[in-house]
CSV table of C-alpha atoms and ligand atoms in Angstrom, one decimal:
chain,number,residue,atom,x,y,z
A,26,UNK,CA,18.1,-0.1,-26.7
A,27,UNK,CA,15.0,-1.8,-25.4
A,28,UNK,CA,11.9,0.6,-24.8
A,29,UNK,CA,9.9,0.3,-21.6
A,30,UNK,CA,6.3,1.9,-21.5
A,31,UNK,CA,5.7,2.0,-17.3
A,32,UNK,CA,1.8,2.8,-17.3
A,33,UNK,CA,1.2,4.5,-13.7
A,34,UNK,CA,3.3,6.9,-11.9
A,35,UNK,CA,2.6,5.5,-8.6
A,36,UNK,CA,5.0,4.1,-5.7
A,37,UNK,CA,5.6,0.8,-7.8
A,38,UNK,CA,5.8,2.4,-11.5
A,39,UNK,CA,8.3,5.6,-9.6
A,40,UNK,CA,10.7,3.3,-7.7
A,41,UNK,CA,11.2,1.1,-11.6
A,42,UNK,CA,12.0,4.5,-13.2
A,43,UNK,CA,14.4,4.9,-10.2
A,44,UNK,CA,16.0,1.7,-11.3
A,45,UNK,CA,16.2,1.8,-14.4
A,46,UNK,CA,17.9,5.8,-14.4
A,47,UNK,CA,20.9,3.6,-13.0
A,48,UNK,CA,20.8,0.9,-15.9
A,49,UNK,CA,21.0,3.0,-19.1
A,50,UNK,CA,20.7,0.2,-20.9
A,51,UNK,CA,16.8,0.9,-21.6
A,52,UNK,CA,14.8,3.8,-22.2
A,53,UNK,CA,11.4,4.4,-20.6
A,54,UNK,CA,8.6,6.7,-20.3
A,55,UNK,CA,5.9,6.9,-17.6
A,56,UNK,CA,2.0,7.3,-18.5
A,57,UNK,CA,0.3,8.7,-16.4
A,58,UNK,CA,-3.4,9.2,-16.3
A,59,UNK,CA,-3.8,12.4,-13.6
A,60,UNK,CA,-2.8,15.8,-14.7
A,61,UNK,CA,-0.3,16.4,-12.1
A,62,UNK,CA,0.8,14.0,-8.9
A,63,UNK,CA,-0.5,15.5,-5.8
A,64,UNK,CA,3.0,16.4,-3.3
A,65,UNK,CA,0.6,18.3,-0.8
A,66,UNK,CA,-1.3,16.0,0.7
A,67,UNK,CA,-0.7,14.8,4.5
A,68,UNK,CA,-1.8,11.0,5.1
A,69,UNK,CA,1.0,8.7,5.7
A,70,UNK,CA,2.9,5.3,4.5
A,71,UNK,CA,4.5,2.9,6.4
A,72,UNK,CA,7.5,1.1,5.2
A,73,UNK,CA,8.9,-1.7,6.7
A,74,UNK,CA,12.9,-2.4,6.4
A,75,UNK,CA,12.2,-5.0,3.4
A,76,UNK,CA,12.0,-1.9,1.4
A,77,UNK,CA,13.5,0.5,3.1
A,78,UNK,CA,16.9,-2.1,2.2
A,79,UNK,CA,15.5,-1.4,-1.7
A,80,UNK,CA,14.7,2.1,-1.0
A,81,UNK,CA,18.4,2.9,0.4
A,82,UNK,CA,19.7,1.9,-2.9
A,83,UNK,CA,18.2,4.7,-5.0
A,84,UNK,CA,19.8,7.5,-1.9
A,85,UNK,CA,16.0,6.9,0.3
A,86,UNK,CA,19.2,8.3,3.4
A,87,UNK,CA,19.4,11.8,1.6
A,88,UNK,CA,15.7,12.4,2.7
A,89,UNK,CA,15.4,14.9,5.3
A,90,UNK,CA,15.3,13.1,9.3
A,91,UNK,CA,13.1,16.2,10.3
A,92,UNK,CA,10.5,14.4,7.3
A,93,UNK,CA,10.4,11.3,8.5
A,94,UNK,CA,9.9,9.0,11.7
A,95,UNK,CA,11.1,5.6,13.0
A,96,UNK,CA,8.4,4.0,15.3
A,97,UNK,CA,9.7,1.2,17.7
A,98,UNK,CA,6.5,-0.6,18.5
A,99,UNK,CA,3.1,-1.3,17.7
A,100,UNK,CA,1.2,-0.8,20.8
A,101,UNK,CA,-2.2,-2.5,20.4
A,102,UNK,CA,-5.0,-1.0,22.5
A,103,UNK,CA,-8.6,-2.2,22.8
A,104,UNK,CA,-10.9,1.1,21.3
A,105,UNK,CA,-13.6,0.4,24.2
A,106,UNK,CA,-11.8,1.7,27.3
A,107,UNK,CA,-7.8,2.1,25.4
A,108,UNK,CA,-6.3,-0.2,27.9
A,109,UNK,CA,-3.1,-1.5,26.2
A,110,UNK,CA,-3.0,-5.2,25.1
A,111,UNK,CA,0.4,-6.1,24.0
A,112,UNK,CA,3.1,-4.3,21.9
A,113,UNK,CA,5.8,-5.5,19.4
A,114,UNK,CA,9.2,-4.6,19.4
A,115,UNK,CA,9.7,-3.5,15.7
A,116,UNK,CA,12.8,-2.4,15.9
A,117,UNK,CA,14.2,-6.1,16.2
A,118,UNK,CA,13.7,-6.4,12.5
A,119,UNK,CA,15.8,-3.4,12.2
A,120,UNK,CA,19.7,-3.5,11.5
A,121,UNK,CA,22.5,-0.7,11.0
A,122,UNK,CA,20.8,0.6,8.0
A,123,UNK,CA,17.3,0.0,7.7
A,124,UNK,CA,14.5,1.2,10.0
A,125,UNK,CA,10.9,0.9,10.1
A,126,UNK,CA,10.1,3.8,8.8
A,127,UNK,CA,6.8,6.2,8.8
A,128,UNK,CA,6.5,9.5,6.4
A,129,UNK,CA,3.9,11.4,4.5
A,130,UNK,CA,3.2,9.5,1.5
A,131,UNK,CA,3.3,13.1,-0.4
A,132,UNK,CA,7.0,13.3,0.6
A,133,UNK,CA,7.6,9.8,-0.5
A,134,UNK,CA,6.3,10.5,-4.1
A,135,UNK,CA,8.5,13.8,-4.1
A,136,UNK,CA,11.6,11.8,-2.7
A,137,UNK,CA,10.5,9.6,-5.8
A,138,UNK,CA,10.5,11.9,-8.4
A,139,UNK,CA,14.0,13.4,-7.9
A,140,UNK,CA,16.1,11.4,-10.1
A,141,UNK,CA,13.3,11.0,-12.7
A,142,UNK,CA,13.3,14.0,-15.6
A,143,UNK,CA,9.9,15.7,-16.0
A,144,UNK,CA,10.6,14.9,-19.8
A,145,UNK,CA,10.2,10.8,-18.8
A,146,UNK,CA,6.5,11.6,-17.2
A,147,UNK,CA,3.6,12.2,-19.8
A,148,UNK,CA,0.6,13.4,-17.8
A,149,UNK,CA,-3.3,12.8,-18.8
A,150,UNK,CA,-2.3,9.4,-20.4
A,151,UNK,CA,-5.3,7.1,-19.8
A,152,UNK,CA,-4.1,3.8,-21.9
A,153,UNK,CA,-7.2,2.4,-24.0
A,154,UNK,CA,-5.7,-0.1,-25.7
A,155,UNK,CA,-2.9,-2.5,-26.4
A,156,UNK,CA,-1.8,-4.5,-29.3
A,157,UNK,CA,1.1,-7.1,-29.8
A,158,UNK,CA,2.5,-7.6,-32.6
A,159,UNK,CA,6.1,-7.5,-33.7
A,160,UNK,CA,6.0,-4.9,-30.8
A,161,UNK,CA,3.5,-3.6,-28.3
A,162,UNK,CA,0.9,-0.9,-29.5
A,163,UNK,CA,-0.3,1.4,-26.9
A,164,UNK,CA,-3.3,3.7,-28.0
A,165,UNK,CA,-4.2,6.1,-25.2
A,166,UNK,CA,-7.7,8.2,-25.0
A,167,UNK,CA,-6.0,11.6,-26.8
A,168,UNK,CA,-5.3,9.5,-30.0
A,169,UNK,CA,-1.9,9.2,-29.8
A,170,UNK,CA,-0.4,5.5,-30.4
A,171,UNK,CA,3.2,4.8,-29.1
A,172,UNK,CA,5.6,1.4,-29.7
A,173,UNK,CA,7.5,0.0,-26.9
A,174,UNK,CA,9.4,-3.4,-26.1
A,175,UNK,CA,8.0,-4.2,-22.8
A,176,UNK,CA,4.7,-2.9,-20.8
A,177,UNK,CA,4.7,-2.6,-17.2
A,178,UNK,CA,1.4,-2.1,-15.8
A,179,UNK,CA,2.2,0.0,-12.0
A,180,UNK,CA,-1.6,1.6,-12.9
A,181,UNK,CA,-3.3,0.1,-9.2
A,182,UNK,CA,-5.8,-1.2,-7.7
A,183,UNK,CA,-8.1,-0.4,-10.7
A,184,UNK,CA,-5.3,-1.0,-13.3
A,185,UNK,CA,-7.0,-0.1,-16.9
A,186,UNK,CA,-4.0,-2.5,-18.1
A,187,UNK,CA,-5.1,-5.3,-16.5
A,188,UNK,CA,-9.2,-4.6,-17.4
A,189,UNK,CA,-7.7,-4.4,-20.8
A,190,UNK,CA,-6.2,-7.8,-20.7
A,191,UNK,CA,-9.2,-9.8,-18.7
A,192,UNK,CA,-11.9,-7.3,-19.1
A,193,UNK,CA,-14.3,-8.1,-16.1
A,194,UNK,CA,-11.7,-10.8,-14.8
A,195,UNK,CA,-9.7,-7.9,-14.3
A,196,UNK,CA,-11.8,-5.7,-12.0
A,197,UNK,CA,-11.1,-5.7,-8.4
A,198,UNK,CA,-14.2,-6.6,-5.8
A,199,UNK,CA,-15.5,-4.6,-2.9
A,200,UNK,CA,-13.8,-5.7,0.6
A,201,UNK,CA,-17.3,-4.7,2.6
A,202,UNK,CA,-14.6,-2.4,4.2
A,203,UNK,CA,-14.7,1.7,4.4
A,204,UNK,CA,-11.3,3.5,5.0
A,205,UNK,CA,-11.5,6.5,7.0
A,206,UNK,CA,-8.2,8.8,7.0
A,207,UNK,CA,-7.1,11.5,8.5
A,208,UNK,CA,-4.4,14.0,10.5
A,209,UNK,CA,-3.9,14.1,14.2
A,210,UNK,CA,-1.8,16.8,15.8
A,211,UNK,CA,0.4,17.0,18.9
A,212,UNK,CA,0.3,13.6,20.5
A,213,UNK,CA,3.6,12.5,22.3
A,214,UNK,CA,3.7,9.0,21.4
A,215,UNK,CA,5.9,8.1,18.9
A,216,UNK,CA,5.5,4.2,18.2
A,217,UNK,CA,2.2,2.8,16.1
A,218,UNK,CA,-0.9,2.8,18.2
A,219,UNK,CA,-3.1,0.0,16.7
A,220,UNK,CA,-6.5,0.1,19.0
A,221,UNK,CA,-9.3,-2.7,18.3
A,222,UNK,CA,-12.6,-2.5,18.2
A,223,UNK,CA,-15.8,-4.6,17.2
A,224,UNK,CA,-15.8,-5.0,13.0
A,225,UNK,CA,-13.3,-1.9,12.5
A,226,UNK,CA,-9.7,-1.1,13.8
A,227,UNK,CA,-8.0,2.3,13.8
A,228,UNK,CA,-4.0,3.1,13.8
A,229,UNK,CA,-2.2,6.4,14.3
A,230,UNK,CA,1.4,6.5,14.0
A,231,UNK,CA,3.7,9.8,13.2
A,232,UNK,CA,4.9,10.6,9.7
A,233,UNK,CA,7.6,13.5,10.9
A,234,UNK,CA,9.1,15.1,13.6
A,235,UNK,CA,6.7,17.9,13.7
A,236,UNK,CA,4.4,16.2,16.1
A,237,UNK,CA,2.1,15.4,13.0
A,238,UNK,CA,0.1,12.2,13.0
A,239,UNK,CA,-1.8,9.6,10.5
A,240,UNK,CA,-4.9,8.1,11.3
A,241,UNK,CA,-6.7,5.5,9.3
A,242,UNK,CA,-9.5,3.0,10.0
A,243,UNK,CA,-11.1,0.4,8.4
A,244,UNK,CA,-14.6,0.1,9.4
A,245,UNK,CA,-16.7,-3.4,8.2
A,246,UNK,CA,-19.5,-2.3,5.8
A,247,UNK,CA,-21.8,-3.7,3.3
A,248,UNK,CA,-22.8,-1.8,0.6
A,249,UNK,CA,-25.1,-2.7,-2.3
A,250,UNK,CA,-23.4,-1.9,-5.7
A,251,UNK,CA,-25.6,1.5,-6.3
A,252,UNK,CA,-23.6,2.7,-3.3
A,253,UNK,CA,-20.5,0.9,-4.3
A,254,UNK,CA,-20.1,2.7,-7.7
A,255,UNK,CA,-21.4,5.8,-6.2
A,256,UNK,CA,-18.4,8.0,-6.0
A,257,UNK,CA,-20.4,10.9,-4.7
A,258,UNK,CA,-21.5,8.9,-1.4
A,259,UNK,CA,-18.1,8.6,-0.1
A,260,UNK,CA,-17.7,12.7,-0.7
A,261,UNK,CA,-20.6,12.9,1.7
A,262,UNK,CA,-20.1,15.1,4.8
A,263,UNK,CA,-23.2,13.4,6.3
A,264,UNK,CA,-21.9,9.6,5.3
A,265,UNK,CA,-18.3,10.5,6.6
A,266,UNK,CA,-19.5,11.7,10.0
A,267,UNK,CA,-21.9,8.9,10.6
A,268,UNK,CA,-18.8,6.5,10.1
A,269,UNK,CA,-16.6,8.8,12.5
A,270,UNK,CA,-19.8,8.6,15.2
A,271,UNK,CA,-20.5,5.0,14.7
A,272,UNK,CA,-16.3,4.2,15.8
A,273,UNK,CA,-15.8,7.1,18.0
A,274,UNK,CA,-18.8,5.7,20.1
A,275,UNK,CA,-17.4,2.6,20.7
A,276,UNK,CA,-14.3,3.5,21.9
A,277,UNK,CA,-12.4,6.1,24.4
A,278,UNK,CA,-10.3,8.2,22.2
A,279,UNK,CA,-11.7,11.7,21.0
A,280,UNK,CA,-11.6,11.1,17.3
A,281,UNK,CA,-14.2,13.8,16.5
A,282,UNK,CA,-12.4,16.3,18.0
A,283,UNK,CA,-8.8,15.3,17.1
A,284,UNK,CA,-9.1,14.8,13.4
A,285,UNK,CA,-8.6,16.7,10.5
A,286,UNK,CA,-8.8,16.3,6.7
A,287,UNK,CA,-11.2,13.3,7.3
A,288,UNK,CA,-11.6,11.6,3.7
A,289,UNK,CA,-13.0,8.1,3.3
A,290,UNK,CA,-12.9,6.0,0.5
A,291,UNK,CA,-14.4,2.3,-0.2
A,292,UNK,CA,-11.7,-0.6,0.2
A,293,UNK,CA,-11.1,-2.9,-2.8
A,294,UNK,CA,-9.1,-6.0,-3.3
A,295,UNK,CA,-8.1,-8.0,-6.0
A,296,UNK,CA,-9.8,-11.3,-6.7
A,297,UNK,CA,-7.2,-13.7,-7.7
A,298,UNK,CA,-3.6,-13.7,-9.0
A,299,UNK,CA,-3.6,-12.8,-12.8
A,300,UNK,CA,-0.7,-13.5,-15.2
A,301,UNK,CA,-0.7,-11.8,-18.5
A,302,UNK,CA,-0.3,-14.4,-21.7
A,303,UNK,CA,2.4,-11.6,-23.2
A,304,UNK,CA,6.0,-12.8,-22.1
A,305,UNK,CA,6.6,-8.5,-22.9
A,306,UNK,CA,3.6,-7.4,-20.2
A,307,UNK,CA,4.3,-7.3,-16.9
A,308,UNK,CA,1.9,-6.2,-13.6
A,309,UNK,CA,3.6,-5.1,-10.8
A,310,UNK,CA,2.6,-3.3,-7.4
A,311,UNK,CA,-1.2,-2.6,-6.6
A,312,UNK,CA,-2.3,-3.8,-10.2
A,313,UNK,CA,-0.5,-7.4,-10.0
A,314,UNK,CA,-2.3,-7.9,-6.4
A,315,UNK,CA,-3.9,-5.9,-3.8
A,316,UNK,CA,-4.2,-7.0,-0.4
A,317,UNK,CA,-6.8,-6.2,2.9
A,318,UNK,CA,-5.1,-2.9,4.3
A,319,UNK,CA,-4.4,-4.7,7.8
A,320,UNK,CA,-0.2,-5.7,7.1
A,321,UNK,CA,0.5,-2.1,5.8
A,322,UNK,CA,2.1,-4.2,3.1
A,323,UNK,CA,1.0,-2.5,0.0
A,324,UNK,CA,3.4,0.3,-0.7
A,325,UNK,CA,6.7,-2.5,0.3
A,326,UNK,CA,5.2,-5.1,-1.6
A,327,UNK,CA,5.0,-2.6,-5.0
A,328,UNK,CA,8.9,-2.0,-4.1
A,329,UNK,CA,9.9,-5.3,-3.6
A,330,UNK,CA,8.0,-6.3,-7.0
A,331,UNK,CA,9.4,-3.3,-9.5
A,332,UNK,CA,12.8,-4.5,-7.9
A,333,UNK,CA,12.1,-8.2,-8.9
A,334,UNK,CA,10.7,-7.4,-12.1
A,335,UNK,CA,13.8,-4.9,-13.1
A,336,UNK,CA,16.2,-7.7,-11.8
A,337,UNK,CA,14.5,-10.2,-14.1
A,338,UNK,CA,14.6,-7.9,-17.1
A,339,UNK,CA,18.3,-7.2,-16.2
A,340,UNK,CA,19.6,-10.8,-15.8
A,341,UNK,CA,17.6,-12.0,-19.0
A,342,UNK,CA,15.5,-14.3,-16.3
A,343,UNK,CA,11.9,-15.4,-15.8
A,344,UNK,CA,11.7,-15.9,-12.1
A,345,UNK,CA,9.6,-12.1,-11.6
A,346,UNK,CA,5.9,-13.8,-11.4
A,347,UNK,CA,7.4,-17.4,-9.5
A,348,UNK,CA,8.6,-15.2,-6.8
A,349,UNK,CA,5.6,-12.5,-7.0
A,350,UNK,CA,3.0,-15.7,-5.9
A,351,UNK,CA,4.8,-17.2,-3.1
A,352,UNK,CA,5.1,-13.9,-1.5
A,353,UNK,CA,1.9,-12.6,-2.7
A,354,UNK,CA,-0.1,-15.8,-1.1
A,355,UNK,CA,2.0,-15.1,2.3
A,356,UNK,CA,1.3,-11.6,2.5
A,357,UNK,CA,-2.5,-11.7,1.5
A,358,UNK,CA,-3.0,-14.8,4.2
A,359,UNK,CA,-1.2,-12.6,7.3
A,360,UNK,CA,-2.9,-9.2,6.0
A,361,UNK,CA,-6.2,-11.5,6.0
A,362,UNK,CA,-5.4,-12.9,9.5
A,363,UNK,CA,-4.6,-9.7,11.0
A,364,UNK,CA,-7.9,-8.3,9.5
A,365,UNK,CA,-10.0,-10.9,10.7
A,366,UNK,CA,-8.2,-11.1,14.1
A,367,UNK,CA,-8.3,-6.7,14.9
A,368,UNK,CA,-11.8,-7.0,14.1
A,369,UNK,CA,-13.4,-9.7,16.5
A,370,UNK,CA,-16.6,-8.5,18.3
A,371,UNK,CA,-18.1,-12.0,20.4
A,372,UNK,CA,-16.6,-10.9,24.1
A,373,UNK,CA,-15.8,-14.3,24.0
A,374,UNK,CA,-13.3,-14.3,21.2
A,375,UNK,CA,-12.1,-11.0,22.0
A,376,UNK,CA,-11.2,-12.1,25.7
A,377,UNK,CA,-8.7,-15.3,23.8
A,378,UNK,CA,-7.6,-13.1,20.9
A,379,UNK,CA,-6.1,-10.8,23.7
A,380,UNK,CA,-4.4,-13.8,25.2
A,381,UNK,CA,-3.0,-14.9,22.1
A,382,UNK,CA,-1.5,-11.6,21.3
A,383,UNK,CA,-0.2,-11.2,24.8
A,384,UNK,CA,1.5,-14.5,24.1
A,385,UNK,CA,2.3,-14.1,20.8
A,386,UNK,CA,3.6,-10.8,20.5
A,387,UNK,CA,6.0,-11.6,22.4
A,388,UNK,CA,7.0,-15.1,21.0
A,389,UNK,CA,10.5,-14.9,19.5
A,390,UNK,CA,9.8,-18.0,17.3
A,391,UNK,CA,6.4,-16.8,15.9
A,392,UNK,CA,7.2,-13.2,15.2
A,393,UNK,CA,10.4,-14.4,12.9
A,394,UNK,CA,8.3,-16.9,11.3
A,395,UNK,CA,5.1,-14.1,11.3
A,396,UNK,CA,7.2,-10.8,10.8
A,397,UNK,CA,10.9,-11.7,10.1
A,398,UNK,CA,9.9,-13.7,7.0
A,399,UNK,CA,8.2,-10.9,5.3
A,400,UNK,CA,10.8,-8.0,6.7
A,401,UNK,CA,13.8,-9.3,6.5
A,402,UNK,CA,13.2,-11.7,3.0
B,5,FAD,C1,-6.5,2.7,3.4
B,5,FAD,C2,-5.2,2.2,2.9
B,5,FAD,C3,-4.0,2.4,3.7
B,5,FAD,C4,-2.8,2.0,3.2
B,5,FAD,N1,-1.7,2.2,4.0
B,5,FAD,C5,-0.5,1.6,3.7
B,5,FAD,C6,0.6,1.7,4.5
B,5,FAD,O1,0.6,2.2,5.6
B,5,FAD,N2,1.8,1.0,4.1
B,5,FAD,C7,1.8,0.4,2.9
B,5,FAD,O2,2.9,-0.2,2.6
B,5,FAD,N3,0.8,0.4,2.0
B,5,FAD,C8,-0.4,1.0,2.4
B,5,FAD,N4,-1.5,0.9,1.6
B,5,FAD,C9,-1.3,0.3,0.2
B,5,FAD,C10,-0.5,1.2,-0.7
B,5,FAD,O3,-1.0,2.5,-0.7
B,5,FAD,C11,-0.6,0.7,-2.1
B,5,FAD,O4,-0.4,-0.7,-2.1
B,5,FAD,C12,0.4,1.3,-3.0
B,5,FAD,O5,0.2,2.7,-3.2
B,5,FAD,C13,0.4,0.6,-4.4
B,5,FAD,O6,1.3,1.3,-5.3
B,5,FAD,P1,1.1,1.2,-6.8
B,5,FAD,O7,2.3,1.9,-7.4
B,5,FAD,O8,0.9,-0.2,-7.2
B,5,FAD,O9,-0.2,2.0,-7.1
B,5,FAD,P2,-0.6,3.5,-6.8
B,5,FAD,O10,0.3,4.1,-5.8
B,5,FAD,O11,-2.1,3.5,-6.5
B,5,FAD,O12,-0.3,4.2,-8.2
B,5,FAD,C14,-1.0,4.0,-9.4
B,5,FAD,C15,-0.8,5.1,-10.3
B,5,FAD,O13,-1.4,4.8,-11.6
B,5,FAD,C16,-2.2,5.9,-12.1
B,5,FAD,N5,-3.2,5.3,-13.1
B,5,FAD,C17,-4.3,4.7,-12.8
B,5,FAD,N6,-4.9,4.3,-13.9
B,5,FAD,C18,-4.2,4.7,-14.9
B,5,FAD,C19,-4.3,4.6,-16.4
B,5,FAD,N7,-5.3,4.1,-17.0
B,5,FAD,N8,-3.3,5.2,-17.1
B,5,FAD,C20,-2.2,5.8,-16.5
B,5,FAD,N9,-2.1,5.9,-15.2
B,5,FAD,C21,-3.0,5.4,-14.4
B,5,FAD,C22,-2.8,6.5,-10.8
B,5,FAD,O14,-3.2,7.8,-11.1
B,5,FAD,C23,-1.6,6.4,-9.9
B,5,FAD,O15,-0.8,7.5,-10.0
B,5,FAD,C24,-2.7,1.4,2.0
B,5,FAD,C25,-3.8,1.2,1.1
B,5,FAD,C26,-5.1,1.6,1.6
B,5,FAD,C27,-6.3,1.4,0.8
């Protein structure tokens, strides 16, 4: 029986152990380098019917309705004065089975973890080092040195696996972006409310039937690499309100009054596509790629990867890292688009952008070609 070390016990490296407690034709333990997986915290995922179809194979219908939400539109707002721009009908991705779906991402990692036995998880596992020989070597920061048949690397954004394998190459850079998230209570709509503002965007959508909201924003910002690397500066009370101030002023909404739980957090992305020279190391989810937060991509892509990767493993095939790039390259240039595009602050472009997303949203041909592609692959 093959061993498989996952290193990460993350959305990608969770949903693999899902898949592979159905195939018992290989053994597997998770590393993971926190001391316990946080299930209480309240921010939300989105997940679009691409992997809710994955998700619906390991029993994602079991999870409570009362946990969860299905929005039917994005409704795009400009921040300044919230007048609504366009929508898109979401829900004509949908079919019989899978829905666009919104939740806490808490839930999702407990959902996660129900067919995996705590034996399988080994917390405070930070990997140091790797060696191949006959097999792989894994030597992790409390001395112990484990032998395994395959390695898959599901250790994000700042994988260790793949700093190991490129060192510097391996790092991810700084997306002059700040993330802002938080909770909203009690609103009464129910759809994705995207609103656009000069250099930063905001969404809210629900993540469960308790009238319980997400917010996040990404707000443009340049940083010098003192403030880059320190951690301390995005724990600042002062820093975080400054951000809050700086997008509640230019737009309508009552954010300082709203949100809850504010936390912020600098936004990295990956430089280029990597490819380890090991045909028995694989990089999936977050550490094979990660993209600008503006698709809301992330969390599916990491799905649709472990189920590529554990279908390539199964069938004896090598088409995991073929299909990985042409997807990767078509999500990363619509998250990049959609960035660029939310973000426009010239009057000018901002008075076409909204005609082209009047028109376009609404464009049958585009949204299969923008949306469909990517949803319904
Ligand atoms: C602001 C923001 C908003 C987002 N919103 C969405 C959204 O709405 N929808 C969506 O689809 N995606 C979203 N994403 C992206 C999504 O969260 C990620 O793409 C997804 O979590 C990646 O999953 P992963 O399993 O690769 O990594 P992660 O979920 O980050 O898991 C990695 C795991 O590896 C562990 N680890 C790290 N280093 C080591 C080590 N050395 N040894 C052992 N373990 C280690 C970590 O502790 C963690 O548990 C968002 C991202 C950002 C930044």
């Amino acid at each position: 029986m093959k061993k498989i070390a996952i290193i990460g016990a993350g959305i990608s490296g969770l949903f693999f152990a899902n898949l592979l407690e159905n195939e018992k034709s290989y053994s597997y333990k998770i590393f993971e380098k926190k001391n316990s997986l946080d299930l209480s915290d309240g921010y939300g995922i989105q997940l679009s019917v691409n992997s809710i179809n994955l998700l619906n194979k390991i029993g994602f219908k079991k999870i409570n309705v009362s946990d969860i939400c299905f929005p039917k539109k994005v409704n795009f707002f400009d921040a300044k004065n919230s007048k609504k721009i366009c929508d898109i009908d979401l829900s004509q991705f949908n079919n019989q089975n899978n829905r666009y779906t919104t939740l806490k991402r808490s839930k999702f990692i407990e959902f996660l973890l129900e067919n995996i036995p705590s034996e399988k998880i080994v917390f405070n596992s930070d990997l140091i080092n790797i060696k191949n020989e006959d097999r792989l070597l894994l030597s992790f920061k409390d001395k112990k040195i484990e032998e395994f048949d395959y390695l898959v690397a599901a250790d994000g954004i700042y994988s260790k696996t793949k700093q190991i394998l490129f060192k510097k190459e391996g790092l991810p850079k700084y997306f002059n972006s700040i993330a802002l998230r938080g909770n909203i209570r009690n609103l009464e709509n129910f759809d994705i409310s995207l609103y656009l503002g000069p250099n930063f965007h905001f969404v809210i959508y629900p993540i469960n039937q308790n009238k319980e909201f997400n917010f996040i924003s990404i707000i443009r910002k340049e940083l010098i690499q003192e403030e880059i690397s320190d951690r301390n500066l995005f724990k600042d009370s002062t820093f975080i309100s400054n951000l809050l101030n700086q997008i509640s002023f230019k737009s309508n909404v009552n954010l300082i009054d709203n949100i809850e739980d504010i936390k912020c957090f600098p936004i990295f992305v990956s430089k280029k596509v990597q490819i380890p020279q090991s045909k028995n190391i694989f990089l999936t989810g977050d550490a094979f790629y990660s993209f600008p937060p503006s698709f809301a991509q992330g969390a599916s892509q990491s799905i649709e990867a472990a189920n590529e990767l554990f279908n390539d493993l199964k069938n004896n095939t090598s088409n995991y890292y073929k299909t990985r790039i042409l997807k990767t390259k078509q999500i990363n240039s619509r998250s990049s688009l959609n960035h660029f595009t939310f973000q426009l602050s010239n009057p000018l472009n901002v008075f076409f952008r909204n005609i082209f997303l009047k028109y376009f949203s609404k464009n049958k041909k585009f949204l299969e070609n923008y949306l469909g592609k990517i949803y319904n692959h």
